[in-house]
mmCIF file with all atom_site columns, C-alpha atoms in Angstrom:
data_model
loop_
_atom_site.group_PDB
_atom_site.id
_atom_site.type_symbol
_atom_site.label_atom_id
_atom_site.label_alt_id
_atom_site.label_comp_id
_atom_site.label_asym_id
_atom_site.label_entity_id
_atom_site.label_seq_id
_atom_site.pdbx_PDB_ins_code
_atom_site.Cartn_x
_atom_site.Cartn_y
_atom_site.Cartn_z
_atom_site.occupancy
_atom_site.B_iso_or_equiv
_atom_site.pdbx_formal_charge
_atom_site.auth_seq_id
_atom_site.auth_comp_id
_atom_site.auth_asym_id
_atom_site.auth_atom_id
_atom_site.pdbx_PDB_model_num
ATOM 1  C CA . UNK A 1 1  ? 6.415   13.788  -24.033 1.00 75.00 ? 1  UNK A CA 1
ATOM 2  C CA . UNK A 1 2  ? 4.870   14.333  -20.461 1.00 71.00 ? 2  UNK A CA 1
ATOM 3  C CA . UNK A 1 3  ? 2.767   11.347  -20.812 1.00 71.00 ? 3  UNK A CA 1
ATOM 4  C CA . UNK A 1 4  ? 5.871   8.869   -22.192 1.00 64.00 ? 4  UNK A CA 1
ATOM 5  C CA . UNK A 1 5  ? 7.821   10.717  -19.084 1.00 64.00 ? 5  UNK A CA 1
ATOM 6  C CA . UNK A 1 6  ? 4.486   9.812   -16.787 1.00 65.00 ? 6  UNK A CA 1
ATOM 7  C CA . UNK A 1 7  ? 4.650   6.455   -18.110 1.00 61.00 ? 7  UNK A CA 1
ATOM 8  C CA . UNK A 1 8  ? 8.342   5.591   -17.512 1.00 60.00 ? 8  UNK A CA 1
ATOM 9  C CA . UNK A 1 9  ? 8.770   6.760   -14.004 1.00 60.00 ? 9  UNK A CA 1
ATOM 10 C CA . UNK A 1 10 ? 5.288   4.930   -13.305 1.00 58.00 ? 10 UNK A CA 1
ATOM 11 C CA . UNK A 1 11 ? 6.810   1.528   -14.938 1.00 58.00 ? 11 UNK A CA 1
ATOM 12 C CA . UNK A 1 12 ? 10.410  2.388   -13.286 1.00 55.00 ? 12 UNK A CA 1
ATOM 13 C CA . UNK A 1 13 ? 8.593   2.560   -9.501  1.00 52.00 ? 13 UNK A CA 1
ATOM 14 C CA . UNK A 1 14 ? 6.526   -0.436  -10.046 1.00 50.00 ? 14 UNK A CA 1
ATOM 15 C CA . UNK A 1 15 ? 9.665   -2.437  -9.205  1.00 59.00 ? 15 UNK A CA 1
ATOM 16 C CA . UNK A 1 16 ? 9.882   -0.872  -6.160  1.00 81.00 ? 16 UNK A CA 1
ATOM 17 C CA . UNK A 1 17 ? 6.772   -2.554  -4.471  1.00 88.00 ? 17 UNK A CA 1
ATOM 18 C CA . UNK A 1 18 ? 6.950   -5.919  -3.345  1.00 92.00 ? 18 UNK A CA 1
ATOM 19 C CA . UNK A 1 19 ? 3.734   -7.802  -1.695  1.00 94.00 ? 19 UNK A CA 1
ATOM 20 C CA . UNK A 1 20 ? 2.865   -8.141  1.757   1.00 94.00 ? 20 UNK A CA 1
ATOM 21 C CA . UNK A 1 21 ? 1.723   -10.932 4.420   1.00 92.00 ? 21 UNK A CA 1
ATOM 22 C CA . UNK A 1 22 ? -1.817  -8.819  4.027   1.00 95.00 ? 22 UNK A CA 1
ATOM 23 C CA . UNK A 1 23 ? -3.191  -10.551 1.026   1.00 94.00 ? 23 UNK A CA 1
ATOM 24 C CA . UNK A 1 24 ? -0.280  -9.600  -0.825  1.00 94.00 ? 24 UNK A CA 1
ATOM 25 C CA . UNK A 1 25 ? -1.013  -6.119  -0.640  1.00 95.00 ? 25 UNK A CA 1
ATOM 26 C CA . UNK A 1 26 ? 2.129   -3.974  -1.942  1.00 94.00 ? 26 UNK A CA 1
ATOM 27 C CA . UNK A 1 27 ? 4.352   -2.091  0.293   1.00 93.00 ? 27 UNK A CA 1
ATOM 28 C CA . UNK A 1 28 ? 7.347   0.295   -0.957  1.00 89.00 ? 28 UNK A CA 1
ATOM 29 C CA . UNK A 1 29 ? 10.500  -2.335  -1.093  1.00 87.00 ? 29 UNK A CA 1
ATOM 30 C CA . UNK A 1 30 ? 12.601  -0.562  1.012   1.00 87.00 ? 30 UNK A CA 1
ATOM 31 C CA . UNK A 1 31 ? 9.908   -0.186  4.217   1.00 90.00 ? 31 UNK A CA 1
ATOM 32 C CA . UNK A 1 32 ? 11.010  -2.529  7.299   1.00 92.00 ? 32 UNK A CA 1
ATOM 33 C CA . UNK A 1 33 ? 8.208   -4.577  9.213   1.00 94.00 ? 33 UNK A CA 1
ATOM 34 C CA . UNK A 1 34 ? 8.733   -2.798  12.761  1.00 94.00 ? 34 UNK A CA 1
ATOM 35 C CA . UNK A 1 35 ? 5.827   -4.271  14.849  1.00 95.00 ? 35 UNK A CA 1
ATOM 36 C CA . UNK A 1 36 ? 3.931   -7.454  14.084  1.00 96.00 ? 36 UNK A CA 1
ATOM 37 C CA . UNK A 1 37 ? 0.650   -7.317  15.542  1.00 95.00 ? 37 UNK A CA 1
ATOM 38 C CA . UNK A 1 38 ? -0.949  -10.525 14.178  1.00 93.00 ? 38 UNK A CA 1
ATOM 39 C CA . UNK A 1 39 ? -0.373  -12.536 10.892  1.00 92.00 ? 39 UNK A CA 1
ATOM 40 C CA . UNK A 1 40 ? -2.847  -10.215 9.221   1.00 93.00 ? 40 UNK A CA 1
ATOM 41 C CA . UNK A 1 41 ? -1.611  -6.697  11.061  1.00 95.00 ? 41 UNK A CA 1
ATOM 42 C CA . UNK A 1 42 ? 2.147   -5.112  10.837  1.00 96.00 ? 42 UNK A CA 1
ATOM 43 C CA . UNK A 1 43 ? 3.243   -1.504  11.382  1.00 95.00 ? 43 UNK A CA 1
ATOM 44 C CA . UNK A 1 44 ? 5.887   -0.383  8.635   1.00 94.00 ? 44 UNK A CA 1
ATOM 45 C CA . UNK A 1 45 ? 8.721   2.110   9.195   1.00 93.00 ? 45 UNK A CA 1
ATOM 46 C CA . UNK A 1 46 ? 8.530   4.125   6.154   1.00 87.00 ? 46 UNK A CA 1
ATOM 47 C CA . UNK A 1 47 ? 8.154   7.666   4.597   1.00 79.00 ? 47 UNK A CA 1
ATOM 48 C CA . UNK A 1 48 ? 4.394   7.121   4.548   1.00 66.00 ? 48 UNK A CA 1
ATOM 49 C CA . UNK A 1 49 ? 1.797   6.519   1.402   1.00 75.00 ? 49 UNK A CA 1
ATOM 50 C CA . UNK A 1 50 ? 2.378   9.707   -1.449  1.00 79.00 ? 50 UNK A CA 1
ATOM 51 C CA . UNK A 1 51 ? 0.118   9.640   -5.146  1.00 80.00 ? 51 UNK A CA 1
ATOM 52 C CA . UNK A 1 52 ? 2.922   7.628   -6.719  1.00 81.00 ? 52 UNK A CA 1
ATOM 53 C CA . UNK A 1 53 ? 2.196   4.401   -3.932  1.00 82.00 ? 53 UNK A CA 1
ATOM 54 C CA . UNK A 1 54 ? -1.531  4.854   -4.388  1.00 82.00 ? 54 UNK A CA 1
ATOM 55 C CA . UNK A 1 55 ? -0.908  4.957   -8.359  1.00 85.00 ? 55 UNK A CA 1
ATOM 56 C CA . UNK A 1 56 ? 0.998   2.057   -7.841  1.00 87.00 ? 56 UNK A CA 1
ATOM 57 C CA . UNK A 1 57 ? -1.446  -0.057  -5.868  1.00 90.00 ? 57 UNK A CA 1
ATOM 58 C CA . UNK A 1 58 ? -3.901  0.309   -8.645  1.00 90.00 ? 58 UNK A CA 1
ATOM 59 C CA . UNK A 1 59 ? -1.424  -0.756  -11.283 1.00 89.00 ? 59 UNK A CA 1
ATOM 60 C CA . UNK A 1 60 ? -1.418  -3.719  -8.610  1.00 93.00 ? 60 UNK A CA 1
ATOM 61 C CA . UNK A 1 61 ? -5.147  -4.218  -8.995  1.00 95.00 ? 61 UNK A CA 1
ATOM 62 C CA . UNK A 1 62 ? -6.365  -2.262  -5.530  1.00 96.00 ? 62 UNK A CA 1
ATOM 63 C CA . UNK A 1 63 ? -8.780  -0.052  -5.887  1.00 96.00 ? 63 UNK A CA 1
ATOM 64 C CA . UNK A 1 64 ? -9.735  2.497   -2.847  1.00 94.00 ? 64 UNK A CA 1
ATOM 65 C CA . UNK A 1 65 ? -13.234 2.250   -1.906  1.00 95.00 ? 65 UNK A CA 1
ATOM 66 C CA . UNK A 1 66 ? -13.286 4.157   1.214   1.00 95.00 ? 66 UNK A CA 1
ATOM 67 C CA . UNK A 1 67 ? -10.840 6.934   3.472   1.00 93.00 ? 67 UNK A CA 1
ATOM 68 C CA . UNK A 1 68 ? -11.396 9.062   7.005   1.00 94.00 ? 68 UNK A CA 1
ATOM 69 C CA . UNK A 1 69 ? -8.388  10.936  7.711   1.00 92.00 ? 69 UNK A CA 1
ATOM 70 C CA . UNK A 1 70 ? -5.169  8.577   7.778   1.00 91.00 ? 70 UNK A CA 1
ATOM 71 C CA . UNK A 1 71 ? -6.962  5.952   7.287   1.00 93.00 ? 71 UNK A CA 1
ATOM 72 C CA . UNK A 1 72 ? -7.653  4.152   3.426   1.00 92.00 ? 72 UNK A CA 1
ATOM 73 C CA . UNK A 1 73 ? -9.434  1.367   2.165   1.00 95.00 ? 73 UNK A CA 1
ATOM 74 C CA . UNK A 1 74 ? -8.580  -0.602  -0.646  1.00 95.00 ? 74 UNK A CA 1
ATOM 75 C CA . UNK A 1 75 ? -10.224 -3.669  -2.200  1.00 97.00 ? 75 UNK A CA 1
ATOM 76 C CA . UNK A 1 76 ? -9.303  -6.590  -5.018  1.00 96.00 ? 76 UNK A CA 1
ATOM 77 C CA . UNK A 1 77 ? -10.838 -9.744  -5.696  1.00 95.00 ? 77 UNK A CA 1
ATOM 78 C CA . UNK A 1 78 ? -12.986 -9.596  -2.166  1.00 94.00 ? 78 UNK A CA 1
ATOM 79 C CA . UNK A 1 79 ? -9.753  -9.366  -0.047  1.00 95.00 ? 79 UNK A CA 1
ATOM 80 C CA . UNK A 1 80 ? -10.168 -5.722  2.034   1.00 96.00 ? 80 UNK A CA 1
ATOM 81 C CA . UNK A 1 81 ? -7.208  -4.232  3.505   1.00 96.00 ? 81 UNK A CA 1
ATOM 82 C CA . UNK A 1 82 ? -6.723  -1.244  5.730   1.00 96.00 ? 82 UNK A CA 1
ATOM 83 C CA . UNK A 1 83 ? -3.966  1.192   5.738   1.00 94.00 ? 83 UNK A CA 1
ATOM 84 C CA . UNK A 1 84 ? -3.528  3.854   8.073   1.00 93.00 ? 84 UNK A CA 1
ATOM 85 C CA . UNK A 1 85 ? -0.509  6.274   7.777   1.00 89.00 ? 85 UNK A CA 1
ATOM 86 C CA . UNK A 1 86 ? 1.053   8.061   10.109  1.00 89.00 ? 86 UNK A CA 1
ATOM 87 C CA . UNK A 1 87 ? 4.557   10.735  10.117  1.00 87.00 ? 87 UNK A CA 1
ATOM 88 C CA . UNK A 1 88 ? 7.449   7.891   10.103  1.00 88.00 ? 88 UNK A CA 1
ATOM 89 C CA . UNK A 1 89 ? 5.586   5.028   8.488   1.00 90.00 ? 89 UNK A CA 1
ATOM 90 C CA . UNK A 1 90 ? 2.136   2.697   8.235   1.00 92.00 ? 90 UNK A CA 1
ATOM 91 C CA . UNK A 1 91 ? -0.409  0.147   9.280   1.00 94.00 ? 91 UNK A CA 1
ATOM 92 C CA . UNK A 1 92 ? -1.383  -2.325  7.041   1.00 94.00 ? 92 UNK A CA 1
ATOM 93 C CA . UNK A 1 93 ? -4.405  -5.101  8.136   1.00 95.00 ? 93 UNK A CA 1
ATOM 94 C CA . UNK A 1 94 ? -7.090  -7.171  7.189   1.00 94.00 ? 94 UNK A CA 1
ATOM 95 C CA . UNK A 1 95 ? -10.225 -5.339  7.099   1.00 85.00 ? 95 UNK A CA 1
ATOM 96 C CA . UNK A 1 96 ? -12.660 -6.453  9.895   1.00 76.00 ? 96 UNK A CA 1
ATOM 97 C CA . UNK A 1 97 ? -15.567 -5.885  7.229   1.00 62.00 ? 97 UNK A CA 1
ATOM 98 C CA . UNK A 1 98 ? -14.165 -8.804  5.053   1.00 50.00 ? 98 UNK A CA 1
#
């Protein structure tokens, strides 16, 4: 029962990503764009990254491969993107080790 109830709200929040300008990366549906540093850099206004997100991105295809503090790494199919949270929101870019 847990695992059908694990399942469901998993499957139910998947809708609620939608992809990115970063290599598609997801980002919660609801999070606003509120600086644009470059094409490949944005700050998001959001509640931040929680388990659920992170579970989320992998159902996506990102794997983490590397965190320091606020900051996370994820990778898929090369692409490297860096996300680094913060109290009201996040930073999404390009990796520079790409």
């Amino acid at each position: 029962m847990v695992l059908l109830l694990s399942v469901l709200v998993v499957a139910l929040s998947y809708g609620t990503l939608r992809p990115s300008a970063v290599h598609e990366f997801p980002v919660p549906f609801h999070a606003e764009i509120e600086t644009v540093h470059s094409e490949n850099s944005f700050t998001y206004k959001h509640t931040g990254i929680n388990r659920l997100y992170l579970l989320q991105a992998r159902l996506w295809g990102w794997k983490k491969v590397d965190s320091m503090g606020s900051l996370q790494v994820f990778e898929k199919d090369g692409k490297r993107v860096d996300v680094i949270t913060f109290q009201d929101g996040f930073d999404i870019g390009a990796s520079i080790e790409e």
